[in-house]
Amino acid sequence: MSKQQRGLGKGLSALLGDPELSNIRKPVGYVNKEIANGDNTSQPSADILRIPVDMIDPNPYQPRMNFDQEALDELADSIRTLGLIQPITVRKIADGRYQIISGERRFRASRLAGMTMIPAYIRDANDQGMLEMAIVENIQRENLDPIEVAMSYQRLIDECNLTQEQMAFRVGKKRVTVTNSLRLLKLPAKIQHDLKVGLLSVGHAKVLLGVEDSATQEALCDIVIKEELSVRQLEDKVRKLFTSKKKPAEVESQVLPDEYYRVLEIVGKYFENNISLKRSDSGKGTMTIHFNSDEEVQKFLKALEDSKF
């Protein structure tokens, strides 16, 4: 009797009719099974190994600040039943230990589940590379709140010396999306907290960003929460509040063309980002720069002269 394989046994090649697919690599197993004694000197990077949980340290660059305990308990229950299906990612550090690059939520749940060994994918990474991988992985795959996302973007810019454009490319987002997210960090701490815990939406926050006075921003935030206002209702209230002071169009959060944000970024770095820009629908507008010293102006002038404008 011939040993003809059934359709499913032939894999994707039989199902899709593509002979090239028969060469697809099978899922990676856990090579060398485990590291039991902390002797990882002979283990190559880019392997998946089982590592004792007490040899793994948390990620100091972890962008997530809060872990939902109920969600962790649910994941721990799943791990007790099925095991950890997706390995965490770690890097080797001193004294035979490992440090989490990504997967801290899975790591915490595994400890709750009573696991003593955990599968981990080992990668080579310096501090900057680790920071980038941890932040990008969290932004793309985890449920970060809006402020955690904005702070993650800011860390990539500050600690990895990236421009907004480079950072947007890293995380697979449009530049204007990143810019609008970073603007949330200009809100008062109270409003940022309300945004983090879900009392306020990003839409509400964008409207409040159009209000210059922080005390008024906080008062409006309290009204939104107390009266459960929609974004449209908040816009109407802001219009009425500032009718005598400015035109309604100036009160709303303004979305500018991409090149305007580039100007704000380039010029703003010389003045600690104390720069604002307003633009009408016709393209006319004003740009205001606040400087703290003659030195700031001199640095900006030198940069202009060096660039041979």
PDB file of C-alpha atoms in Angstrom:
ATOM      1  CA  MET A   1       0.000   0.000   0.000  1.00  0.00           C
ATOM      2  CA  SER A   2       1.426   3.371  -0.978  1.00  0.00           C
ATOM      3  CA  LYS A   3       2.013   5.877   1.771  1.00  0.00           C
ATOM      4  CA  GLN A   4       0.056   8.663   0.130  1.00  0.00           C
ATOM      5  CA  GLN A   5      -0.412  11.579   2.544  1.00  0.00           C
ATOM      6  CA  ARG A   6      -3.773  13.114   3.204  1.00  0.00           C
ATOM      7  CA  GLY A   7      -4.427  16.712   2.111  1.00  0.00           C
ATOM      8  CA  LEU A   8      -3.815  18.274   5.491  1.00  0.00           C
ATOM      9  CA  GLY A   9      -0.671  16.227   5.986  1.00  0.00           C
ATOM     10  CA  LYS A  10       0.869  17.827   2.915  1.00  0.00           C
ATOM     11  CA  GLY A  11       0.555  21.273   4.450  1.00  0.00           C
ATOM     12  CA  LEU A  12       0.044  24.581   2.644  1.00  0.00           C
ATOM     13  CA  SER A  13       1.622  23.294  -0.566  1.00  0.00           C
ATOM     14  CA  ALA A  14      -1.220  20.794  -1.103  1.00  0.00           C
ATOM     15  CA  LEU A  15      -3.889  23.301  -0.131  1.00  0.00           C
ATOM     16  CA  LEU A  16      -2.616  26.213  -2.195  1.00  0.00           C
ATOM     17  CA  GLY A  17      -1.011  24.319  -5.074  1.00  0.00           C
ATOM     18  CA  ASP A  18       2.366  26.003  -4.722  1.00  0.00           C
ATOM     19  CA  PRO A  19       5.314  23.576  -4.590  1.00  0.00           C
ATOM     20  CA  GLU A  20       7.570  26.332  -3.207  1.00  0.00           C
ATOM     21  CA  LEU A  21       5.497  26.439  -0.043  1.00  0.00           C
ATOM     22  CA  SER A  22       6.587  22.907   0.818  1.00  0.00           C
ATOM     23  CA  ASN A  23       9.964  24.367   1.794  1.00  0.00           C
ATOM     24  CA  ILE A  24       8.514  26.695   4.413  1.00  0.00           C
ATOM     25  CA  ARG A  25      10.417  26.245   7.673  1.00  0.00           C
ATOM     26  CA  LYS A  26       8.591  24.373  10.388  1.00  0.00           C
ATOM     27  CA  PRO A  27       7.894  26.127  13.729  1.00  0.00           C
ATOM     28  CA  VAL A  28      11.016  26.496  15.860  1.00  0.00           C
ATOM     29  CA  GLY A  29      11.266  24.148  18.822  1.00  0.00           C
ATOM     30  CA  TYR A  30      13.027  24.923  22.081  1.00  0.00           C
ATOM     31  CA  VAL A  31      16.632  24.016  21.332  1.00  0.00           C
ATOM     32  CA  ASN A  32      18.797  22.524  24.076  1.00  0.00           C
ATOM     33  CA  LYS A  33      15.590  22.296  26.121  1.00  0.00           C
ATOM     34  CA  GLU A  34      16.552  24.461  29.068  1.00  0.00           C
ATOM     35  CA  ILE A  35      19.185  26.399  30.958  1.00  0.00           C
ATOM     36  CA  ALA A  36      19.128  24.881  34.412  1.00  0.00           C
ATOM     37  CA  ASN A  37      22.301  26.125  36.068  1.00  0.00           C
ATOM     38  CA  GLY A  38      22.661  29.644  34.753  1.00  0.00           C
ATOM     39  CA  ASP A  39      25.550  28.618  32.489  1.00  0.00           C
ATOM     40  CA  ASN A  40      24.565  30.454  29.317  1.00  0.00           C
ATOM     41  CA  THR A  41      28.055  31.090  27.996  1.00  0.00           C
ATOM     42  CA  SER A  42      27.784  28.394  25.345  1.00  0.00           C
ATOM     43  CA  GLN A  43      24.290  29.312  24.191  1.00  0.00           C
ATOM     44  CA  PRO A  44      24.140  31.243  20.937  1.00  0.00           C
ATOM     45  CA  SER A  45      21.851  34.227  20.512  1.00  0.00           C
ATOM     46  CA  ALA A  46      18.725  33.965  18.368  1.00  0.00           C
ATOM     47  CA  ASP A  47      17.784  30.664  20.049  1.00  0.00           C
ATOM     48  CA  ILE A  48      14.613  29.824  21.936  1.00  0.00           C
ATOM     49  CA  LEU A  49      15.436  28.271  25.293  1.00  0.00           C
ATOM     50  CA  ARG A  50      13.659  27.471  28.526  1.00  0.00           C
ATOM     51  CA  ILE A  51      15.046  29.765  31.207  1.00  0.00           C
ATOM     52  CA  PRO A  52      14.359  29.721  34.971  1.00  0.00           C
ATOM     53  CA  VAL A  53      12.106  32.636  35.865  1.00  0.00           C
ATOM     54  CA  ASP A  54      14.406  33.626  38.729  1.00  0.00           C
ATOM     55  CA  MET A  55      17.181  34.266  36.173  1.00  0.00           C
ATOM     56  CA  ILE A  56      15.081  36.849  34.305  1.00  0.00           C
ATOM     57  CA  ASP A  57      15.003  40.553  35.199  1.00  0.00           C
ATOM     58  CA  PRO A  58      12.247  43.037  34.198  1.00  0.00           C
ATOM     59  CA  ASN A  59      12.754  45.515  31.383  1.00  0.00           C
ATOM     60  CA  PRO A  60      13.924  48.875  32.809  1.00  0.00           C
ATOM     61  CA  TYR A  61      12.692  50.524  29.599  1.00  0.00           C
ATOM     62  CA  GLN A  62       9.172  49.064  29.863  1.00  0.00           C
ATOM     63  CA  PRO A  63       6.798  51.697  28.453  1.00  0.00           C
ATOM     64  CA  ARG A  64       3.705  50.182  30.074  1.00  0.00           C
ATOM     65  CA  MET A  65       3.240  51.703  33.518  1.00  0.00           C
ATOM     66  CA  ASN A  66       0.156  49.766  34.618  1.00  0.00           C
ATOM     67  CA  PHE A  67      -0.745  46.091  34.309  1.00  0.00           C
ATOM     68  CA  ASP A  68      -4.389  45.149  34.786  1.00  0.00           C
ATOM     69  CA  GLN A  69      -4.449  42.541  37.555  1.00  0.00           C
ATOM     70  CA  GLU A  70      -7.666  40.881  36.391  1.00  0.00           C
ATOM     71  CA  ALA A  71      -6.279  40.487  32.860  1.00  0.00           C
ATOM     72  CA  LEU A  72      -3.039  39.054  34.312  1.00  0.00           C
ATOM     73  CA  ASP A  73      -5.024  36.528  36.368  1.00  0.00           C
ATOM     74  CA  GLU A  74      -6.958  35.448  33.270  1.00  0.00           C
ATOM     75  CA  LEU A  75      -3.736  35.026  31.281  1.00  0.00           C
ATOM     76  CA  ALA A  76      -2.217  33.061  34.179  1.00  0.00           C
ATOM     77  CA  ASP A  77      -5.212  30.688  34.149  1.00  0.00           C
ATOM     78  CA  SER A  78      -4.718  30.163  30.408  1.00  0.00           C
ATOM     79  CA  ILE A  79      -0.997  29.468  30.911  1.00  0.00           C
ATOM     80  CA  ARG A  80      -1.747  26.892  33.626  1.00  0.00           C
ATOM     81  CA  THR A  81      -4.002  25.093  31.162  1.00  0.00           C
ATOM     82  CA  LEU A  82      -2.160  25.458  27.855  1.00  0.00           C
ATOM     83  CA  GLY A  83       1.320  26.630  28.805  1.00  0.00           C
ATOM     84  CA  LEU A  84       2.956  29.768  27.417  1.00  0.00           C
ATOM     85  CA  ILE A  85       2.375  29.524  23.678  1.00  0.00           C
ATOM     86  CA  GLN A  86       4.339  32.622  22.651  1.00  0.00           C
ATOM     87  CA  PRO A  87       7.859  32.921  24.140  1.00  0.00           C
ATOM     88  CA  ILE A  88       9.017  36.201  25.616  1.00  0.00           C
ATOM     89  CA  THR A  89      12.079  37.980  24.164  1.00  0.00           C
ATOM     90  CA  VAL A  90      15.179  38.552  26.293  1.00  0.00           C
ATOM     91  CA  ARG A  91      18.815  39.573  26.020  1.00  0.00           C
ATOM     92  CA  LYS A  92      21.844  38.260  27.878  1.00  0.00           C
ATOM     93  CA  ILE A  93      23.280  40.483  30.597  1.00  0.00           C
ATOM     94  CA  ALA A  94      25.996  40.061  33.233  1.00  0.00           C
ATOM     95  CA  ASP A  95      26.290  37.251  35.791  1.00  0.00           C
ATOM     96  CA  GLY A  96      24.486  34.711  33.638  1.00  0.00           C
ATOM     97  CA  ARG A  97      21.173  36.557  33.812  1.00  0.00           C
ATOM     98  CA  TYR A  98      18.659  37.671  31.198  1.00  0.00           C
ATOM     99  CA  GLN A  99      16.678  40.870  30.798  1.00  0.00           C
ATOM    100  CA  ILE A 100      13.249  41.152  29.187  1.00  0.00           C
ATOM    101  CA  ILE A 101      13.046  43.016  25.885  1.00  0.00           C
ATOM    102  CA  SER A 102       9.356  42.319  25.300  1.00  0.00           C
ATOM    103  CA  GLY A 103       6.713  40.133  26.882  1.00  0.00           C
ATOM    104  CA  GLU A 104       6.738  41.387  30.464  1.00  0.00           C
ATOM    105  CA  ARG A 105       2.981  40.823  30.737  1.00  0.00           C
ATOM    106  CA  ARG A 106       3.452  37.180  29.703  1.00  0.00           C
ATOM    107  CA  PHE A 107       6.364  36.896  32.139  1.00  0.00           C
ATOM    108  CA  ARG A 108       4.313  38.225  35.065  1.00  0.00           C
ATOM    109  CA  ALA A 109       1.397  35.944  34.216  1.00  0.00           C
ATOM    110  CA  SER A 110       3.760  32.939  33.996  1.00  0.00           C
ATOM    111  CA  ARG A 111       5.039  33.633  37.494  1.00  0.00           C
ATOM    112  CA  LEU A 112       1.445  33.912  38.728  1.00  0.00           C
ATOM    113  CA  ALA A 113       0.765  30.559  37.081  1.00  0.00           C
ATOM    114  CA  GLY A 114       3.599  29.011  39.098  1.00  0.00           C
ATOM    115  CA  MET A 115       5.913  28.340  36.157  1.00  0.00           C
ATOM    116  CA  THR A 116       9.549  27.850  37.136  1.00  0.00           C
ATOM    117  CA  MET A 117      10.854  27.724  33.552  1.00  0.00           C
ATOM    118  CA  ILE A 118       9.717  29.957  30.714  1.00  0.00           C
ATOM    119  CA  PRO A 119      10.430  29.785  26.953  1.00  0.00           C
ATOM    120  CA  ALA A 120      12.336  32.817  25.738  1.00  0.00           C
ATOM    121  CA  TYR A 121      13.698  34.022  22.421  1.00  0.00           C
ATOM    122  CA  ILE A 122      17.238  35.344  22.953  1.00  0.00           C
ATOM    123  CA  ARG A 123      18.400  38.390  20.997  1.00  0.00           C
ATOM    124  CA  ASP A 124      21.496  40.558  20.965  1.00  0.00           C
ATOM    125  CA  ALA A 125      20.638  44.161  21.783  1.00  0.00           C
ATOM    126  CA  ASN A 126      22.363  47.184  23.277  1.00  0.00           C
ATOM    127  CA  ASP A 127      20.462  49.608  25.506  1.00  0.00           C
ATOM    128  CA  GLN A 128      19.223  51.748  22.617  1.00  0.00           C
ATOM    129  CA  GLY A 129      18.210  48.749  20.550  1.00  0.00           C
ATOM    130  CA  MET A 130      16.433  47.252  23.540  1.00  0.00           C
ATOM    131  CA  LEU A 131      14.558  50.482  24.189  1.00  0.00           C
ATOM    132  CA  GLU A 132      13.464  50.715  20.567  1.00  0.00           C
ATOM    133  CA  MET A 133      12.309  47.089  20.400  1.00  0.00           C
ATOM    134  CA  ALA A 134      10.436  47.289  23.694  1.00  0.00           C
ATOM    135  CA  ILE A 135       8.620  50.504  22.828  1.00  0.00           C
ATOM    136  CA  VAL A 136       7.811  49.616  19.235  1.00  0.00           C
ATOM    137  CA  GLU A 137       6.572  46.153  20.235  1.00  0.00           C
ATOM    138  CA  ASN A 138       4.301  47.638  22.892  1.00  0.00           C
ATOM    139  CA  ILE A 139       2.921  50.368  20.644  1.00  0.00           C
ATOM    140  CA  GLN A 140       2.132  47.909  17.875  1.00  0.00           C
ATOM    141  CA  ARG A 141       0.791  45.033  19.939  1.00  0.00           C
ATOM    142  CA  GLU A 142      -0.367  46.154  23.366  1.00  0.00           C
ATOM    143  CA  ASN A 143      -3.293  48.199  24.646  1.00  0.00           C
ATOM    144  CA  LEU A 144      -1.366  51.224  25.890  1.00  0.00           C
ATOM    145  CA  ASP A 145      -3.416  54.202  27.035  1.00  0.00           C
ATOM    146  CA  PRO A 146      -3.003  57.474  25.043  1.00  0.00           C
ATOM    147  CA  ILE A 147      -0.540  58.997  27.520  1.00  0.00           C
ATOM    148  CA  GLU A 148       1.609  55.852  27.628  1.00  0.00           C
ATOM    149  CA  VAL A 149       1.719  55.924  23.820  1.00  0.00           C
ATOM    150  CA  ALA A 150       2.684  59.612  23.794  1.00  0.00           C
ATOM    151  CA  MET A 151       5.381  59.069  26.444  1.00  0.00           C
ATOM    152  CA  SER A 152       6.710  56.118  24.462  1.00  0.00           C
ATOM    153  CA  TYR A 153       6.998  58.296  21.370  1.00  0.00           C
ATOM    154  CA  GLN A 154       8.775  60.989  23.393  1.00  0.00           C
ATOM    155  CA  ARG A 155      11.243  58.455  24.822  1.00  0.00           C
ATOM    156  CA  LEU A 156      12.111  57.207  21.348  1.00  0.00           C
ATOM    157  CA  ILE A 157      12.794  60.791  20.269  1.00  0.00           C
ATOM    158  CA  ASP A 158      14.774  61.798  23.371  1.00  0.00           C
ATOM    159  CA  GLU A 159      16.700  58.625  24.210  1.00  0.00           C
ATOM    160  CA  CYS A 160      17.301  57.298  20.699  1.00  0.00           C
ATOM    161  CA  ASN A 161      17.943  60.728  19.139  1.00  0.00           C
ATOM    162  CA  LEU A 162      15.246  60.259  16.514  1.00  0.00           C
ATOM    163  CA  THR A 163      13.316  62.909  14.646  1.00  0.00           C
ATOM    164  CA  GLN A 164       9.534  62.682  14.603  1.00  0.00           C
ATOM    165  CA  GLU A 165       9.725  61.517  11.007  1.00  0.00           C
ATOM    166  CA  GLN A 166      12.207  58.727  11.815  1.00  0.00           C
ATOM    167  CA  MET A 167      10.198  57.697  14.846  1.00  0.00           C
ATOM    168  CA  ALA A 168       6.936  57.599  12.874  1.00  0.00           C
ATOM    169  CA  PHE A 169       8.625  55.274  10.370  1.00  0.00           C
ATOM    170  CA  ARG A 170       9.874  53.029  13.208  1.00  0.00           C
ATOM    171  CA  VAL A 171       6.397  52.526  14.661  1.00  0.00           C
ATOM    172  CA  GLY A 172       4.543  52.399  11.337  1.00  0.00           C
ATOM    173  CA  LYS A 173       2.415  55.478  11.977  1.00  0.00           C
ATOM    174  CA  LYS A 174       1.713  58.631   9.997  1.00  0.00           C
ATOM    175  CA  ARG A 175       3.764  61.585  11.103  1.00  0.00           C
ATOM    176  CA  VAL A 176       0.676  63.681  11.863  1.00  0.00           C
ATOM    177  CA  THR A 177      -0.631  60.871  14.105  1.00  0.00           C
ATOM    178  CA  VAL A 178       2.609  60.913  16.092  1.00  0.00           C
ATOM    179  CA  THR A 179       2.626  64.701  16.328  1.00  0.00           C
ATOM    180  CA  ASN A 180      -0.948  64.855  17.599  1.00  0.00           C
ATOM    181  CA  SER A 181      -0.145  62.159  20.143  1.00  0.00           C
ATOM    182  CA  LEU A 182       2.894  64.074  21.449  1.00  0.00           C
ATOM    183  CA  ARG A 183       0.744  67.180  21.908  1.00  0.00           C
ATOM    184  CA  LEU A 184      -1.178  65.357  24.641  1.00  0.00           C
ATOM    185  CA  LEU A 185       1.894  65.689  26.873  1.00  0.00           C
ATOM    186  CA  LYS A 186       1.355  69.451  26.898  1.00  0.00           C
ATOM    187  CA  LEU A 187      -1.879  69.019  28.857  1.00  0.00           C
ATOM    188  CA  PRO A 188      -1.885  69.564  32.653  1.00  0.00           C
ATOM    189  CA  ALA A 189      -1.085  66.498  34.753  1.00  0.00           C
ATOM    190  CA  LYS A 190      -4.671  66.227  36.010  1.00  0.00           C
ATOM    191  CA  ILE A 191      -6.069  66.004  32.482  1.00  0.00           C
ATOM    192  CA  GLN A 192      -3.391  63.492  31.500  1.00  0.00           C
ATOM    193  CA  HIS A 193      -4.462  61.337  34.443  1.00  0.00           C
ATOM    194  CA  ASP A 194      -8.146  61.529  33.456  1.00  0.00           C
ATOM    195  CA  LEU A 195      -7.162  60.567  29.928  1.00  0.00           C
ATOM    196  CA  LYS A 196      -5.107  57.610  31.196  1.00  0.00           C
ATOM    197  CA  VAL A 197      -7.943  56.179  33.287  1.00  0.00           C
ATOM    198  CA  GLY A 198     -10.541  56.638  30.558  1.00  0.00           C
ATOM    199  CA  LEU A 199     -12.558  59.491  32.059  1.00  0.00           C
ATOM    200  CA  LEU A 200     -11.680  61.576  29.027  1.00  0.00           C
ATOM    201  CA  SER A 201     -11.281  60.646  25.358  1.00  0.00           C
ATOM    202  CA  VAL A 202      -8.524  61.715  22.988  1.00  0.00           C
ATOM    203  CA  GLY A 203     -11.174  63.709  21.111  1.00  0.00           C
ATOM    204  CA  HIS A 204     -11.943  65.697  24.258  1.00  0.00           C
ATOM    205  CA  ALA A 205      -8.218  66.205  24.862  1.00  0.00           C
ATOM    206  CA  LYS A 206      -7.700  67.615  21.357  1.00  0.00           C
ATOM    207  CA  VAL A 207     -10.401  70.212  21.980  1.00  0.00           C
ATOM    208  CA  LEU A 208      -8.848  71.169  25.324  1.00  0.00           C
ATOM    209  CA  LEU A 209      -5.468  71.617  23.618  1.00  0.00           C
ATOM    210  CA  GLY A 210      -7.036  74.519  21.738  1.00  0.00           C
ATOM    211  CA  VAL A 211      -7.560  76.325  25.055  1.00  0.00           C
ATOM    212  CA  GLU A 212      -4.426  78.199  26.129  1.00  0.00           C
ATOM    213  CA  ASP A 213      -5.078  78.633  29.874  1.00  0.00           C
ATOM    214  CA  SER A 214      -4.366  75.481  31.920  1.00  0.00           C
ATOM    215  CA  ALA A 215      -6.834  76.412  34.682  1.00  0.00           C
ATOM    216  CA  THR A 216      -9.606  76.760  32.099  1.00  0.00           C
ATOM    217  CA  GLN A 217      -8.557  73.441  30.553  1.00  0.00           C
ATOM    218  CA  GLU A 218      -8.909  71.710  33.932  1.00  0.00           C
ATOM    219  CA  ALA A 219     -12.267  73.374  34.654  1.00  0.00           C
ATOM    220  CA  LEU A 220     -13.611  72.259  31.279  1.00  0.00           C
ATOM    221  CA  CYS A 221     -12.271  68.755  31.902  1.00  0.00           C
ATOM    222  CA  ASP A 222     -14.218  68.582  35.180  1.00  0.00           C
ATOM    223  CA  ILE A 223     -17.386  69.702  33.381  1.00  0.00           C
ATOM    224  CA  VAL A 224     -16.915  67.026  30.705  1.00  0.00           C
ATOM    225  CA  ILE A 225     -16.656  64.314  33.357  1.00  0.00           C
ATOM    226  CA  LYS A 226     -19.457  65.632  35.564  1.00  0.00           C
ATOM    227  CA  GLU A 227     -21.946  66.263  32.753  1.00  0.00           C
ATOM    228  CA  GLU A 228     -20.713  63.389  30.537  1.00  0.00           C
ATOM    229  CA  LEU A 229     -20.321  65.738  27.580  1.00  0.00           C
ATOM    230  CA  SER A 230     -19.588  64.419  24.102  1.00  0.00           C
ATOM    231  CA  VAL A 231     -16.737  65.892  22.081  1.00  0.00           C
ATOM    232  CA  ARG A 232     -19.226  67.939  20.042  1.00  0.00           C
ATOM    233  CA  GLN A 233     -20.869  69.283  23.205  1.00  0.00           C
ATOM    234  CA  LEU A 234     -17.450  70.274  24.561  1.00  0.00           C
ATOM    235  CA  GLU A 235     -16.661  72.097  21.307  1.00  0.00           C
ATOM    236  CA  ASP A 236     -19.938  74.015  21.594  1.00  0.00           C
ATOM    237  CA  LYS A 237     -19.198  74.956  25.207  1.00  0.00           C
ATOM    238  CA  VAL A 238     -15.712  76.180  24.287  1.00  0.00           C
ATOM    239  CA  ARG A 239     -17.136  78.267  21.450  1.00  0.00           C
ATOM    240  CA  LYS A 240     -19.635  79.935  23.749  1.00  0.00           C
ATOM    241  CA  LEU A 241     -17.012  80.501  26.440  1.00  0.00           C
ATOM    242  CA  PHE A 242     -14.620  82.279  24.081  1.00  0.00           C
ATOM    243  CA  THR A 243     -17.054  83.984  21.702  1.00  0.00           C
ATOM    244  CA  SER A 244     -16.167  87.408  22.994  1.00  0.00           C
ATOM    245  CA  LYS A 245     -12.430  86.730  22.926  1.00  0.00           C
ATOM    246  CA  LYS A 246     -11.694  84.881  19.702  1.00  0.00           C
ATOM    247  CA  LYS A 247     -13.292  83.269  16.720  1.00  0.00           C
ATOM    248  CA  PRO A 248     -14.607  79.726  17.197  1.00  0.00           C
ATOM    249  CA  ALA A 249     -12.281  78.377  14.517  1.00  0.00           C
ATOM    250  CA  GLU A 250      -9.304  79.472  16.584  1.00  0.00           C
ATOM    251  CA  VAL A 251     -10.514  77.587  19.634  1.00  0.00           C
ATOM    252  CA  GLU A 252     -10.656  74.163  18.040  1.00  0.00           C
ATOM    253  CA  SER A 253      -7.612  71.955  17.879  1.00  0.00           C
ATOM    254  CA  GLN A 254      -6.032  72.637  14.520  1.00  0.00           C
ATOM    255  CA  VAL A 255      -4.637  69.925  12.266  1.00  0.00           C
ATOM    256  CA  LEU A 256      -1.870  71.432  10.132  1.00  0.00           C
ATOM    257  CA  PRO A 257      -0.309  70.180   6.893  1.00  0.00           C
ATOM    258  CA  ASP A 258       2.667  67.887   7.453  1.00  0.00           C
ATOM    259  CA  GLU A 259       5.299  70.447   6.454  1.00  0.00           C
ATOM    260  CA  TYR A 260       4.134  72.837   9.170  1.00  0.00           C
ATOM    261  CA  TYR A 261       4.890  70.268  11.859  1.00  0.00           C
ATOM    262  CA  ARG A 262       8.338  69.897  10.297  1.00  0.00           C
ATOM    263  CA  VAL A 263       8.903  73.649  10.733  1.00  0.00           C
ATOM    264  CA  LEU A 264       7.720  73.474  14.349  1.00  0.00           C
ATOM    265  CA  GLU A 265      10.070  70.562  15.027  1.00  0.00           C
ATOM    266  CA  ILE A 266      13.154  72.087  13.402  1.00  0.00           C
ATOM    267  CA  VAL A 267      12.771  75.595  14.822  1.00  0.00           C
ATOM    268  CA  GLY A 268      11.294  74.468  18.131  1.00  0.00           C
ATOM    269  CA  LYS A 269      14.377  72.486  19.181  1.00  0.00           C
ATOM    270  CA  TYR A 270      16.315  75.755  19.497  1.00  0.00           C
ATOM    271  CA  PHE A 271      13.700  77.290  21.805  1.00  0.00           C
ATOM    272  CA  GLU A 272      12.689  74.318  23.993  1.00  0.00           C
ATOM    273  CA  ASN A 273       9.610  73.899  21.778  1.00  0.00           C
ATOM    274  CA  ASN A 274       8.187  77.244  22.933  1.00  0.00           C
ATOM    275  CA  ILE A 275       6.782  77.869  19.491  1.00  0.00           C
ATOM    276  CA  SER A 276       3.228  77.989  18.173  1.00  0.00           C
ATOM    277  CA  LEU A 277       1.731  78.305  14.714  1.00  0.00           C
ATOM    278  CA  LYS A 278      -1.751  79.265  13.548  1.00  0.00           C
ATOM    279  CA  ARG A 279      -2.960  78.941   9.983  1.00  0.00           C
ATOM    280  CA  SER A 280      -6.217  79.868   8.277  1.00  0.00           C
ATOM    281  CA  ASP A 281      -7.880  77.798   5.568  1.00  0.00           C
ATOM    282  CA  SER A 282      -6.446  80.172   2.971  1.00  0.00           C
ATOM    283  CA  GLY A 283      -2.878  79.444   4.102  1.00  0.00           C
ATOM    284  CA  LYS A 284      -2.278  82.730   5.924  1.00  0.00           C
ATOM    285  CA  GLY A 285      -1.168  82.615   9.527  1.00  0.00           C
ATOM    286  CA  THR A 286       1.280  83.537  12.256  1.00  0.00           C
ATOM    287  CA  MET A 287       4.190  81.790  13.960  1.00  0.00           C
ATOM    288  CA  THR A 288       5.119  82.849  17.503  1.00  0.00           C
ATOM    289  CA  ILE A 289       8.455  82.011  19.156  1.00  0.00           C
ATOM    290  CA  HIS A 290       9.095  82.514  22.876  1.00  0.00           C
ATOM    291  CA  PHE A 291      12.756  82.526  23.895  1.00  0.00           C
ATOM    292  CA  ASN A 292      14.358  82.456  27.341  1.00  0.00           C
ATOM    293  CA  SER A 293      17.706  84.084  26.616  1.00  0.00           C
ATOM    294  CA  ASP A 294      19.909  85.809  24.054  1.00  0.00           C
ATOM    295  CA  GLU A 295      21.881  82.575  23.844  1.00  0.00           C
ATOM    296  CA  GLU A 296      18.909  80.723  22.349  1.00  0.00           C
ATOM    297  CA  VAL A 297      18.567  83.336  19.622  1.00  0.00           C
ATOM    298  CA  GLN A 298      22.316  83.267  18.952  1.00  0.00           C
ATOM    299  CA  LYS A 299      22.298  79.460  18.579  1.00  0.00           C
ATOM    300  CA  PHE A 300      19.394  79.662  16.177  1.00  0.00           C
ATOM    301  CA  LEU A 301      21.108  82.380  14.139  1.00  0.00           C
ATOM    302  CA  LYS A 302      24.327  80.359  13.975  1.00  0.00           C
ATOM    303  CA  ALA A 303      22.372  77.324  12.760  1.00  0.00           C
ATOM    304  CA  LEU A 304      20.821  79.426  10.005  1.00  0.00           C
ATOM    305  CA  GLU A 305      24.165  80.861   8.959  1.00  0.00           C
ATOM    306  CA  ASP A 306      25.854  77.445   8.988  1.00  0.00           C
ATOM    307  CA  SER A 307      23.122  76.014   6.782  1.00  0.00           C
ATOM    308  CA  LYS A 308      23.854  78.802   4.233  1.00  0.00           C
ATOM    309  CA  PHE A 309      20.292  80.013   3.880  1.00  0.00           C
TER     310      PHE A 309
END
